[in-house]
CSV table of C-alpha atoms in Angstrom, one decimal:
chain,number,residue,atom,x,y,z
A,1,MET,CA,2.0,27.4,-17.3
A,2,GLU,CA,3.6,24.0,-17.7
A,3,LEU,CA,6.9,22.5,-16.4
A,4,LEU,CA,8.3,19.7,-18.5
A,5,PRO,CA,11.3,17.8,-17.2
A,6,VAL,CA,14.0,17.1,-19.7
A,7,THR,CA,14.6,13.4,-19.2
A,8,GLY,CA,17.4,11.1,-20.3
A,9,LEU,CA,20.3,13.4,-19.9
A,10,PRO,CA,23.6,11.5,-19.5
A,11,GLU,CA,26.2,12.1,-16.7
A,12,VAL,CA,27.7,15.4,-18.0
A,13,ARG,CA,31.5,15.5,-18.5
A,14,PRO,CA,34.0,18.3,-19.0
A,15,GLY,CA,33.7,19.8,-22.5
A,16,ASP,CA,30.1,18.5,-23.0
A,17,ASP,CA,27.8,21.0,-24.8
A,18,VAL,CA,24.8,21.4,-22.5
A,19,ALA,CA,22.8,23.1,-25.3
A,20,ALA,CA,23.3,20.1,-27.6
A,21,LEU,CA,22.5,17.6,-24.8
A,22,VAL,CA,19.2,19.4,-24.1
A,23,ALA,CA,18.3,20.1,-27.7
A,24,GLU,CA,18.6,16.4,-28.5
A,25,ARG,CA,16.1,15.5,-25.8
A,26,ALA,CA,13.7,18.4,-25.2
A,27,ASP,CA,10.9,19.6,-27.2
A,28,LEU,CA,11.5,23.4,-27.3
A,29,GLU,CA,9.3,26.2,-28.5
A,30,PRO,CA,9.8,29.9,-29.0
A,31,GLY,CA,8.9,31.7,-25.7
A,32,ASP,CA,10.0,28.7,-23.5
A,33,VAL,CA,12.3,29.2,-20.6
A,34,LEU,CA,14.9,26.4,-20.0
A,35,THR,CA,16.2,26.0,-16.5
A,36,VAL,CA,19.4,24.2,-16.1
A,37,ALA,CA,20.9,23.1,-12.7
A,38,SER,CA,24.3,24.6,-12.1
A,39,THR,CA,25.6,21.1,-11.3
A,40,ILE,CA,25.6,20.1,-15.0
A,41,VAL,CA,26.8,23.5,-16.2
A,42,SER,CA,29.7,23.2,-13.8
A,43,LYS,CA,30.5,19.7,-14.9
A,44,ALA,CA,30.4,20.7,-18.6
A,45,GLU,CA,32.7,23.6,-17.8
A,46,GLY,CA,35.2,21.4,-15.9
A,47,ARG,CA,34.5,23.2,-12.6
A,48,THR,CA,35.5,20.2,-10.5
A,49,ALA,CA,38.4,20.2,-8.1
A,50,ASN,CA,40.3,18.1,-5.5
A,51,PHE,CA,41.4,19.0,-2.1
A,52,GLU,CA,45.0,18.7,-3.2
A,53,ASP,CA,44.5,21.5,-5.7
A,54,TYR,CA,44.4,24.0,-2.7
A,55,PRO,CA,47.7,24.7,-1.0
A,56,VAL,CA,46.7,26.2,2.3
A,57,SER,CA,47.3,29.9,2.9
A,58,GLY,CA,47.6,31.4,6.4
A,59,ARG,CA,44.1,32.8,6.2
A,60,ALA,CA,42.6,29.4,5.3
A,61,GLN,CA,44.5,27.8,8.2
A,62,GLU,CA,43.2,30.5,10.6
A,63,LEU,CA,39.7,29.9,9.3
A,64,ALA,CA,40.0,26.1,9.8
A,65,ASP,CA,41.4,26.7,13.3
A,66,LYS,CA,38.7,29.1,14.2
A,67,HIS,CA,36.1,26.5,13.2
A,68,GLU,CA,37.7,23.9,15.4
A,69,ALA,CA,38.0,26.3,18.3
A,70,ILE,CA,34.6,28.0,18.2
A,71,ALA,CA,32.3,25.6,16.4
A,72,GLY,CA,34.0,22.6,17.8
A,73,GLU,CA,34.1,21.0,14.4
A,74,PRO,CA,37.1,20.4,12.3
A,75,LYS,CA,37.0,22.1,8.8
A,76,ASP,CA,39.5,20.8,6.2
A,77,PRO,CA,41.8,23.9,5.7
A,78,ARG,CA,42.0,22.9,2.0
A,79,PHE,CA,38.2,23.3,1.8
A,80,ALA,CA,38.5,26.6,3.5
A,81,GLN,CA,41.1,27.6,0.9
A,82,ALA,CA,38.7,26.6,-1.9
A,83,ILE,CA,36.0,28.7,-0.4
A,84,LEU,CA,38.3,31.7,-0.1
A,85,ASP,CA,39.4,31.3,-3.7
A,86,GLU,CA,35.8,31.4,-4.9
A,87,SER,CA,34.7,34.3,-2.6
A,88,ALA,CA,34.6,38.1,-2.8
A,89,GLU,CA,33.6,38.4,0.9
A,90,LEU,CA,32.8,36.2,3.8
A,91,LEU,CA,29.6,37.3,5.5
A,92,ILE,CA,29.8,34.7,8.3
A,93,ASP,CA,33.0,32.8,9.0
A,94,VAL,CA,31.8,30.6,12.0
A,95,PRO,CA,30.0,28.4,12.9
A,96,PHE,CA,29.5,28.0,9.1
A,97,ILE,CA,30.9,29.9,6.2
A,98,LEU,CA,28.4,32.1,4.3
A,99,ALA,CA,30.2,33.7,1.4
A,100,GLU,CA,29.6,36.1,-1.5
A,101,THR,CA,30.9,34.4,-4.7
A,102,ARG,CA,32.9,36.5,-7.2
A,103,PHE,CA,29.7,36.9,-9.3
A,104,GLY,CA,27.6,38.2,-6.4
A,105,HIS,CA,25.6,35.2,-5.2
A,106,ILE,CA,25.6,34.6,-1.5
A,107,ALA,CA,25.7,30.9,-0.4
A,108,PRO,CA,27.1,28.6,2.3
A,109,ASN,CA,30.6,27.6,1.4
A,110,ALA,CA,30.5,29.9,-1.7
A,111,GLY,CA,28.2,27.3,-3.3
A,112,ILE,CA,30.8,24.6,-3.4
A,113,ASP,CA,29.2,21.2,-3.5
A,114,LYS,CA,30.7,18.0,-2.0
A,115,SER,CA,28.1,15.7,-3.4
A,116,ASN,CA,27.0,15.3,-7.0
A,117,VAL,CA,30.5,14.9,-8.4
A,118,PRO,CA,32.1,11.6,-9.4
A,119,ASP,CA,35.9,11.1,-9.2
A,120,HIS,CA,36.4,14.5,-7.6
A,121,ASP,CA,36.2,16.0,-4.2
A,122,LEU,CA,34.5,19.3,-5.1
A,123,LEU,CA,32.1,20.8,-7.6
A,124,LEU,CA,32.5,24.6,-7.9
A,125,LEU,CA,29.7,26.9,-9.2
A,126,PRO,CA,30.2,28.2,-12.8
A,127,ARG,CA,32.7,31.0,-12.8
A,128,LYS,CA,30.3,33.4,-14.6
A,129,PRO,CA,26.8,31.9,-14.7
A,130,ASP,CA,25.4,34.7,-16.8
A,131,GLU,CA,27.9,33.9,-19.5
A,132,SER,CA,27.0,30.2,-19.1
A,133,ALA,CA,23.3,31.0,-19.6
A,134,GLU,CA,24.1,33.1,-22.6
A,135,ARG,CA,26.3,30.4,-24.2
A,136,ILE,CA,23.5,27.8,-23.7
A,137,ARG,CA,20.9,30.2,-25.2
A,138,ALA,CA,23.1,30.8,-28.2
A,139,GLY,CA,23.8,27.1,-28.6
A,140,LEU,CA,20.0,26.5,-28.7
A,141,GLU,CA,19.6,29.2,-31.2
A,142,GLU,CA,22.2,27.7,-33.4
A,143,ARG,CA,20.2,24.5,-33.4
A,144,GLY,CA,17.1,26.3,-34.5
A,145,HIS,CA,15.5,26.9,-31.1
A,146,GLU,CA,15.0,30.6,-31.2
A,147,ASP,CA,13.6,32.8,-28.4
A,148,VAL,CA,14.3,30.4,-25.6
A,149,ALA,CA,15.4,32.1,-22.3
A,150,VAL,CA,17.8,30.2,-20.1
A,151,VAL,CA,18.1,30.3,-16.3
A,152,VAL,CA,21.0,28.6,-14.5
A,153,THR,CA,19.9,27.5,-11.0
A,154,ASP,CA,21.3,26.6,-7.6
A,155,THR,CA,19.5,25.5,-4.5
A,156,CYS,CA,20.2,27.5,-1.4
A,157,GLY,CA,19.0,28.1,2.2
A,158,ARG,CA,18.0,31.6,3.4
A,159,PRO,CA,17.7,33.6,6.6
A,160,PHE,CA,14.3,33.6,8.5
A,161,ARG,CA,13.0,30.5,6.8
A,162,HIS,CA,13.9,26.8,7.1
A,163,GLY,CA,14.8,24.7,4.1
A,164,GLN,CA,16.3,25.4,0.7
A,165,THR,CA,14.7,26.6,-2.5
A,166,GLY,CA,15.7,26.8,-6.1
A,167,VAL,CA,17.3,30.2,-7.0
A,168,ALA,CA,18.7,31.7,-10.2
A,169,ILE,CA,22.4,32.4,-10.4
A,170,GLY,CA,22.6,33.3,-14.2
A,171,TRP,CA,20.1,34.1,-16.9
A,172,ALA,CA,19.9,35.1,-20.5
A,173,GLY,CA,17.2,36.1,-23.0
A,174,MET,CA,15.0,37.6,-20.2
A,175,PRO,CA,15.3,40.2,-17.4
A,176,ALA,CA,15.8,39.0,-13.8
A,177,SER,CA,12.9,40.9,-12.5
A,178,ARG,CA,9.5,42.4,-13.4
A,179,ASP,CA,9.1,45.9,-12.2
A,180,TRP,CA,5.6,46.7,-11.1
A,181,ARG,CA,6.4,50.2,-9.8
A,182,GLY,CA,3.8,52.7,-10.9
A,183,GLU,CA,1.2,50.1,-11.8
A,184,GLU,CA,-2.1,50.0,-10.0
A,185,ASP,CA,-4.4,47.5,-8.4
A,186,ARG,CA,-8.1,46.9,-9.0
A,187,ASP,CA,-8.9,49.9,-6.8
A,188,GLY,CA,-6.4,52.3,-8.3
A,189,HIS,CA,-4.0,52.0,-5.4
A,190,GLU,CA,-0.3,51.9,-6.3
A,191,LEU,CA,0.9,48.3,-5.8
A,192,GLY,CA,2.6,47.2,-2.6
A,193,VAL,CA,4.7,44.7,-4.6
A,194,THR,CA,7.4,46.6,-6.5
A,195,VAL,CA,9.9,44.3,-8.1
A,196,GLN,CA,9.2,40.6,-8.6
A,197,SER,CA,12.2,38.3,-9.0
A,198,VAL,CA,10.9,36.1,-11.8
A,199,VAL,CA,14.1,34.3,-12.4
A,200,ASP,CA,14.2,33.1,-8.8
A,201,GLU,CA,10.5,32.1,-9.0
A,202,LEU,CA,11.2,30.1,-12.2
A,203,ALA,CA,14.2,28.4,-10.5
A,204,ALA,CA,12.0,27.6,-7.5
A,205,ALA,CA,9.2,26.2,-9.7
A,206,ALA,CA,11.7,24.1,-11.7
A,207,ASN,CA,13.2,22.7,-8.4
A,208,LEU,CA,9.8,21.2,-7.7
A,209,VAL,CA,10.2,18.9,-10.7
A,210,THR,CA,14.0,18.6,-10.7
A,211,GLY,CA,14.3,16.5,-7.6
A,212,GLU,CA,17.6,15.6,-6.2
A,213,GLY,CA,19.8,12.6,-6.1
A,214,ALA,CA,19.8,9.5,-8.2
A,215,GLY,CA,16.5,10.3,-9.9
A,216,GLY,CA,17.3,14.0,-10.4
A,217,VAL,CA,16.4,15.8,-13.6
A,218,PRO,CA,18.7,18.8,-14.0
A,219,ALA,CA,16.9,20.6,-16.8
A,220,VAL,CA,13.2,21.7,-17.1
A,221,VAL,CA,11.3,23.5,-19.8
A,222,VAL,CA,8.8,26.1,-18.7
A,223,ARG,CA,6.1,26.6,-21.2
A,224,ASP,CA,3.2,29.1,-21.6
A,225,TRP,CA,4.8,31.6,-19.2
A,226,ALA,CA,5.5,35.1,-20.4
A,227,PHE,CA,7.3,38.0,-18.9
A,228,GLY,CA,4.5,40.2,-20.1
A,229,ASP,CA,4.4,43.9,-20.8
A,230,HIS,CA,6.3,45.2,-17.7
A,231,ALA,CA,9.5,47.0,-17.2
A,232,GLY,CA,12.4,44.7,-16.4
A,233,SER,CA,15.6,44.9,-14.4
A,234,ASP,CA,18.7,42.7,-14.3
A,235,GLU,CA,19.7,43.3,-10.7
A,236,LEU,CA,19.5,40.2,-8.6
A,237,PHE,CA,22.3,40.3,-6.1
A,238,ARG,CA,22.3,43.0,-3.5
A,239,GLY,CA,25.5,44.9,-2.7
A,240,VAL,CA,26.4,45.8,0.9
A,241,GLU,CA,25.2,49.3,0.6
A,242,GLU,CA,21.7,48.2,-0.3
A,243,ASP,CA,21.3,45.4,2.2
A,244,LEU,CA,20.9,46.1,5.9
A,245,VAL,CA,21.4,42.5,6.8
A,246,ARG,CA,24.8,42.4,5.1
A,247,GLU,CA,25.6,45.6,7.0
A,248,ALA,CA,24.6,44.0,10.3
A,249,LEU,CA,26.6,40.8,9.5
A,250,ARG,CA,29.7,42.9,8.9
A,251,GLU,CA,29.5,44.4,12.4
A,252,TRP,CA,28.7,41.1,14.1
A,253,GLU,CA,30.9,38.3,15.4
A,254,PHE,CA,29.6,34.8,16.4
A,255,ASP,CA,30.4,34.1,20.1
A,256,GLY,CA,29.2,30.5,20.5
B,26,MET,CA,3.6,19.9,-13.6
B,27,GLU,CA,1.0,22.4,-14.6
B,28,LEU,CA,-0.2,25.7,-13.1
B,29,LEU,CA,-3.8,26.7,-13.8
B,30,PRO,CA,-5.0,30.1,-12.8
B,31,VAL,CA,-8.5,30.2,-11.2
B,32,THR,CA,-10.1,33.0,-13.2
B,33,GLY,CA,-13.3,35.0,-12.6
B,34,LEU,CA,-13.1,35.3,-8.8
B,35,PRO,CA,-15.1,38.3,-7.6
B,36,GLU,CA,-13.8,41.0,-5.2
B,37,VAL,CA,-13.8,39.1,-1.9
B,38,ARG,CA,-15.7,40.5,1.0
B,39,PRO,CA,-15.8,39.8,4.8
B,40,GLY,CA,-17.6,36.5,5.5
B,41,ASP,CA,-17.1,35.1,2.0
B,42,ASP,CA,-16.3,31.4,1.8
B,43,VAL,CA,-13.0,31.2,-0.2
B,44,ALA,CA,-13.4,27.4,-0.6
B,45,ALA,CA,-16.9,27.9,-2.2
B,46,LEU,CA,-15.7,30.8,-4.4
B,47,VAL,CA,-12.8,28.6,-5.7
B,48,ALA,CA,-14.8,25.4,-6.0
B,49,GLU,CA,-17.4,27.1,-8.2
B,50,ARG,CA,-14.7,28.2,-10.7
B,51,ALA,CA,-11.9,25.7,-10.5
B,52,ASP,CA,-11.5,22.3,-11.9
B,53,LEU,CA,-10.0,20.4,-9.0
B,54,GLU,CA,-8.7,16.9,-8.9
B,55,PRO,CA,-7.3,14.7,-6.1
B,56,GLY,CA,-3.6,15.4,-5.6
B,57,ASP,CA,-3.9,19.0,-6.7
B,58,VAL,CA,-2.4,21.8,-4.7
B,59,LEU,CA,-4.4,25.0,-4.5
B,60,THR,CA,-2.5,28.2,-3.7
B,61,VAL,CA,-4.5,31.2,-2.5
B,62,ALA,CA,-3.1,34.7,-2.1
B,63,SER,CA,-3.3,35.9,1.5
B,64,THR,CA,-5.0,39.1,0.3
B,65,ILE,CA,-8.3,37.3,-0.5
B,66,VAL,CA,-8.0,35.1,2.6
B,67,SER,CA,-7.6,38.2,4.7
B,68,LYS,CA,-10.5,40.0,3.0
B,69,ALA,CA,-12.8,37.0,3.6
B,70,GLU,CA,-11.7,36.9,7.3
B,71,GLY,CA,-12.4,40.6,7.7
B,72,ARG,CA,-8.8,41.4,8.4
B,73,THR,CA,-9.1,45.0,7.1
B,74,ALA,CA,-8.4,48.0,9.4
B,75,ASN,CA,-8.3,51.8,9.4
B,76,PHE,CA,-5.7,54.1,10.9
B,77,GLU,CA,-8.3,55.3,13.4
B,78,ASP,CA,-8.5,51.8,14.9
B,79,TYR,CA,-5.1,52.3,16.4
B,80,PRO,CA,-4.8,54.6,19.4
B,81,VAL,CA,-1.1,55.4,19.6
B,82,SER,CA,1.0,53.9,22.4
B,83,GLY,CA,4.2,55.5,23.7
B,84,ARG,CA,6.2,52.8,21.9
B,85,ALA,CA,4.5,53.5,18.6
B,86,GLN,CA,5.1,57.2,18.9
B,87,GLU,CA,8.8,56.6,19.7
B,88,LEU,CA,9.0,54.3,16.6
B,89,ALA,CA,7.4,57.0,14.4
B,90,ASP,CA,9.7,59.7,15.9
B,91,LYS,CA,12.8,57.5,15.4
B,92,HIS,CA,11.8,57.1,11.7
B,93,GLU,CA,11.5,60.8,11.3
B,94,ALA,CA,14.8,61.5,13.0
B,95,ILE,CA,17.0,58.8,11.6
B,96,ALA,CA,15.4,57.8,8.3
B,97,GLY,CA,14.3,61.3,7.6
B,98,GLU,CA,10.8,60.0,6.6
B,99,PRO,CA,7.7,60.5,8.6
B,100,LYS,CA,5.9,57.3,9.6
B,101,ASP,CA,2.3,57.5,10.7
B,102,PRO,CA,2.4,56.5,14.4
B,103,ARG,CA,-1.0,54.8,13.9
B,104,PHE,CA,0.6,52.6,11.2
B,105,ALA,CA,3.5,51.9,13.6
B,106,GLN,CA,0.9,50.9,16.2
B,107,ALA,CA,-0.8,48.5,13.8
B,108,ILE,CA,2.6,46.9,13.1
B,109,LEU,CA,3.4,46.5,16.8
B,110,ASP,CA,-0.1,44.9,17.3
B,111,GLU,CA,0.6,42.4,14.6
B,112,SER,CA,4.2,41.6,15.7
B,113,ALA,CA,6.0,39.2,18.1
B,114,GLU,CA,9.3,41.0,17.6
B,115,LEU,CA,10.8,43.8,15.5
B,116,LEU,CA,14.1,42.6,13.8
B,117,ILE,CA,14.8,46.0,12.3
B,118,ASP,CA,13.0,49.2,13.4
B,119,VAL,CA,14.7,51.8,11.1
B,120,PRO,CA,15.1,52.7,8.3
B,121,PHE,CA,12.2,50.3,7.7
B,122,ILE,CA,10.4,48.0,10.0
B,123,LEU,CA,11.1,44.3,9.6
B,124,ALA,CA,8.9,42.3,12.0
B,125,GLU,CA,8.1,38.8,13.0
B,126,THR,CA,4.3,38.3,12.9
B,127,ARG,CA,2.7,36.5,15.7
B,128,PHE,CA,2.6,33.3,13.6
B,129,GLY,CA,6.3,33.4,12.9
B,130,HIS,CA,6.6,34.9,9.4
B,131,ILE,CA,9.1,37.7,9.0
B,132,ALA,CA,8.1,40.5,6.7
B,133,PRO,CA,8.4,44.3,6.2
B,134,ASN,CA,5.7,46.1,8.3
B,135,ALA,CA,4.6,42.7,9.6
B,136,GLY,CA,3.1,42.0,6.2
B,137,ILE,CA,0.5,44.8,6.5
B,138,ASP,CA,-0.6,45.9,3.0
B,139,LYS,CA,-1.6,49.4,2.1
B,140,SER,CA,-2.7,48.6,-1.4
B,141,ASN,CA,-5.2,45.9,-2.5
B,142,VAL,CA,-7.9,47.0,-0.1
B,143,PRO,CA,-11.0,49.0,-1.1
B,144,ASP,CA,-12.7,51.3,1.5
B,145,HIS,CA,-10.1,50.6,4.2
B,146,ASP,CA,-6.6,51.8,5.0
B,147,LEU,CA,-4.9,48.5,5.8
B,148,LEU,CA,-5.1,44.8,5.0
B,149,LEU,CA,-3.6,42.7,7.7
B,150,LEU,CA,-2.3,39.1,7.1
B,151,PRO,CA,-4.6,36.3,8.3
B,152,ARG,CA,-4.2,35.8,12.0
B,153,LYS,CA,-3.4,32.1,11.8
B,154,PRO,CA,-2.8,31.2,8.1
B,155,ASP,CA,-2.4,27.5,8.9
B,156,GLU,CA,-5.9,27.5,10.2
B,157,SER,CA,-7.1,29.5,7.2
B,158,ALA,CA,-5.5,26.9,4.9
B,159,GLU,CA,-7.0,24.0,6.9
B,160,ARG,CA,-10.5,25.7,6.7
B,161,ILE,CA,-10.2,26.1,3.0
B,162,ARG,CA,-9.0,22.5,2.6
B,163,ALA,CA,-12.0,21.3,4.7
B,164,GLY,CA,-14.4,23.5,2.7
B,165,LEU,CA,-13.2,21.9,-0.6
B,166,GLU,CA,-13.5,18.5,0.9
B,167,GLU,CA,-17.1,19.2,1.9
B,168,ARG,CA,-17.8,20.1,-1.7
B,169,GLY,CA,-16.5,16.7,-2.9
B,170,HIS,CA,-12.9,17.9,-3.7
B,171,GLU,CA,-10.9,15.4,-1.6
B,172,ASP,CA,-7.2,15.3,-1.3
B,173,VAL,CA,-6.5,18.9,-2.3
B,174,ALA,CA,-3.6,20.5,-0.4
B,175,VAL,CA,-3.9,24.3,0.2
B,176,VAL,CA,-1.1,26.8,0.5
B,177,VAL,CA,-1.8,30.4,1.6
B,178,THR,CA,0.8,32.7,0.0
B,179,ASP,CA,2.3,36.2,0.5
B,180,THR,CA,4.9,38.0,-1.6
B,181,CYS,CA,8.0,39.1,0.3
B,182,GLY,CA,11.5,40.5,-0.2
B,183,ARG,CA,14.6,38.9,1.3
B,184,PRO,CA,18.1,39.6,2.3
B,185,PHE,CA,21.0,39.2,-0.2
B,186,ARG,CA,18.7,39.3,-3.3
B,187,HIS,CA,16.7,42.0,-4.9
B,188,GLY,CA,13.0,41.7,-5.6
B,189,GLN,CA,10.1,39.8,-4.0
B,190,THR,CA,9.0,36.3,-4.5
B,191,GLY,CA,5.9,34.3,-3.6
B,192,VAL,CA,6.3,32.6,-0.2
B,193,ALA,CA,4.0,30.3,1.9
B,194,ILE,CA,2.6,31.5,5.2
B,195,GLY,CA,0.1,28.7,5.8
B,196,TRP,CA,-0.5,25.2,4.4
B,197,ALA,CA,-2.7,22.2,5.0
B,198,GLY,CA,-2.9,18.7,3.5
B,199,MET,CA,0.9,18.5,2.9
B,200,PRO,CA,4.1,19.0,4.8
B,201,ALA,CA,6.1,22.3,4.4
B,202,SER,CA,9.3,20.6,3.4
B,203,ARG,CA,10.7,17.5,1.8
B,204,ASP,CA,13.5,16.1,3.9
B,205,TRP,CA,16.3,14.5,1.7
B,206,ARG,CA,18.6,13.8,4.6
B,207,GLY,CA,20.2,10.3,4.3
B,208,GLU,CA,19.2,10.0,0.6
B,209,GLU,CA,22.0,9.6,-2.0
B,210,ASP,CA,23.0,11.0,-5.4
B,211,ARG,CA,23.8,9.0,-8.5
B,212,ASP,CA,27.3,8.3,-7.3
B,213,GLY,CA,26.2,7.2,-3.8
B,214,HIS,CA,27.3,10.5,-2.1
B,215,GLU,CA,25.0,11.8,0.6
B,216,LEU,CA,23.1,14.8,-0.8
B,217,GLY,CA,24.2,18.4,-0.2
B,218,VAL,CA,20.6,19.5,-0.2
B,219,THR,CA,19.0,18.5,3.0
B,220,VAL,CA,15.5,20.1,3.4
B,221,GLN,CA,13.6,21.5,0.4
B,222,SER,CA,10.9,24.1,1.2
B,223,VAL,CA,8.3,22.8,-1.2
B,224,VAL,CA,5.5,25.1,0.1
B,225,ASP,CA,7.7,28.2,-0.7
B,226,GLU,CA,8.5,26.8,-4.1
B,227,LEU,CA,4.8,26.2,-4.8
B,228,ALA,CA,4.1,29.8,-3.7
B,229,ALA,CA,6.9,31.1,-5.9
B,230,ALA,CA,5.7,29.1,-8.9
B,231,ALA,CA,2.1,30.3,-8.4
B,232,ASN,CA,3.2,33.9,-8.2
B,233,LEU,CA,4.5,33.6,-11.7
B,234,VAL,CA,0.9,33.1,-13.0
B,235,THR,CA,-0.8,35.1,-10.2
B,236,GLY,CA,0.4,38.5,-11.4
B,237,GLU,CA,-0.4,41.6,-9.4
B,238,GLY,CA,-2.8,44.5,-9.6
B,239,ALA,CA,-5.9,44.9,-11.7
B,240,GLY,CA,-5.3,41.7,-13.7
B,241,GLY,CA,-4.3,39.7,-10.7
B,242,VAL,CA,-5.5,36.1,-10.3
B,243,PRO,CA,-5.3,35.3,-6.6
B,244,ALA,CA,-5.7,31.5,-6.8
B,245,VAL,CA,-3.8,28.9,-8.7
B,246,VAL,CA,-4.2,25.1,-9.1
B,247,VAL,CA,-1.0,23.1,-9.3
B,248,ARG,CA,-1.5,19.8,-11.0
B,249,ASP,CA,0.7,16.7,-11.6
B,250,TRP,CA,3.0,17.6,-8.8
B,251,ALA,CA,3.5,15.1,-6.0
B,252,PHE,CA,5.3,15.4,-2.7
B,253,GLY,CA,6.7,11.9,-3.3
B,254,ASP,CA,8.1,9.3,-1.1
B,255,HIS,CA,10.2,11.4,1.2
B,256,ALA,CA,10.2,12.4,4.9
B,257,GLY,CA,8.4,15.7,5.6
B,258,SER,CA,8.5,18.4,8.1
B,259,ASP,CA,6.3,21.3,9.0
B,260,GLU,CA,8.9,23.7,10.2
B,261,LEU,CA,9.0,26.8,8.0
B,262,PHE,CA,9.8,29.8,10.2
B,263,ARG,CA,13.2,29.9,12.0
B,264,GLY,CA,13.3,30.9,15.6
B,265,VAL,CA,16.1,33.2,16.9
B,266,GLU,CA,18.2,30.3,18.3
B,267,GLU,CA,18.4,28.7,14.9
B,268,ASP,CA,19.1,31.7,12.8
B,269,LEU,CA,22.4,33.5,13.0
B,270,VAL,CA,21.1,36.4,10.9
B,271,ARG,CA,18.3,37.0,13.5
B,272,GLU,CA,21.0,36.8,16.2
B,273,ALA,CA,23.1,39.4,14.4
B,274,LEU,CA,20.1,41.7,13.8
B,275,ARG,CA,19.3,41.6,17.6
B,276,GLU,CA,22.8,43.0,18.4
B,277,TRP,CA,22.8,45.6,15.6
B,278,GLU,CA,21.5,49.2,15.4
B,279,PHE,CA,21.1,51.2,12.2
B,280,ASP,CA,23.2,54.4,12.4
B,281,GLY,CA,22.2,56.1,9.1
């Protein structure tokens, strides 16, 4: 398996065609997976915003006040409003905001980015990253690059372990997971591993070569990797009823 | 960046030298990272066990009874005892056991595997995976393979997202994380990403080519990837005081 960074991409602007920008610069083959950082997908989709776009609701003001009171750190109530607008549910409200986005991804501040965006205050995640991935995949196909799967990525922290890793938030042309249930190991035991989140592993792998900051490369081609002859599934984001940690967080309140 | 599976490894037995087994089969270059699945490290270290090795304590019997009563599923009290022996803390006790191992990794059943082990009931994780990684690294060096970093991997589920991914449990010859704090993006903004867990990303990448089961390849060489000129850190496992989710789980009780 090989990871090839797509170099030379320009600063992406609203209305830009990500598929075209990549196709002009990348050598793509059937069976490749293209990972694309959500930052450039969001920029192309015009998902930038400014604080003044967010008139503050009572709930956002409460959230900002609670931050000041409990966490001892001011939070711009307009930023709180932006997070609420992007969220389906807040899992943690103080001392930081952990939110489920409307498409199911759970991230601090609903994945809203305050860096990486020129001339604006905020960069929101794509509204429907699955559709973004599908659009890029179709755009590549139109340009003659058939059978290229696309994974839209974010970087995100997680419970239990320090640091952030690349994760998938949208994908097209492949399933999210490989399902090993019912398959056996060398000794004929049923496997302990059941479902392998290959889109997250592809996103993590790509993040190793993506880098961050000024030298960042927001698109990577994964070559000579195949999903293989396994069952697949497209479930990636857990709902509350299938996640004990979400259940525990619902019943819990931070007390300093 | 390239990932090269190390093929042809035999079934590993207690006392086997993992560094020697890999060095005989892999083409290794300075700067490479070798990922090794914990299954073969555990087998080489004789970390297999049988149910009869675990006389059942009162606490293990209670745990098994609680499973039967609340989750409606019997749990072998000897297996409960094995988990307790391997654990520093149980984060969740029913309907499944999520435990912190003595070296800090948080995994269902303290990472004890009931598949992947011939002639025994259980395969325990390495006792000190950092030392295992260091031993393999030193073994490679002795055989003339200098400057090869080693990552010992496990596969593990996680909150919020379905499926399992490869994660690191031990590493040597490189830091666990890249620290981007203070570095800037193209536009001079401070980066939103702060600490990147590169060992977990390497483990996730390797798991894409490792596979599972009968055709599994438990060692992978990562080539043409470099840590780069960044600060590093060796913190990977979060303690309770730095993890709100752990805090929430301590105060929470599953009620069916």
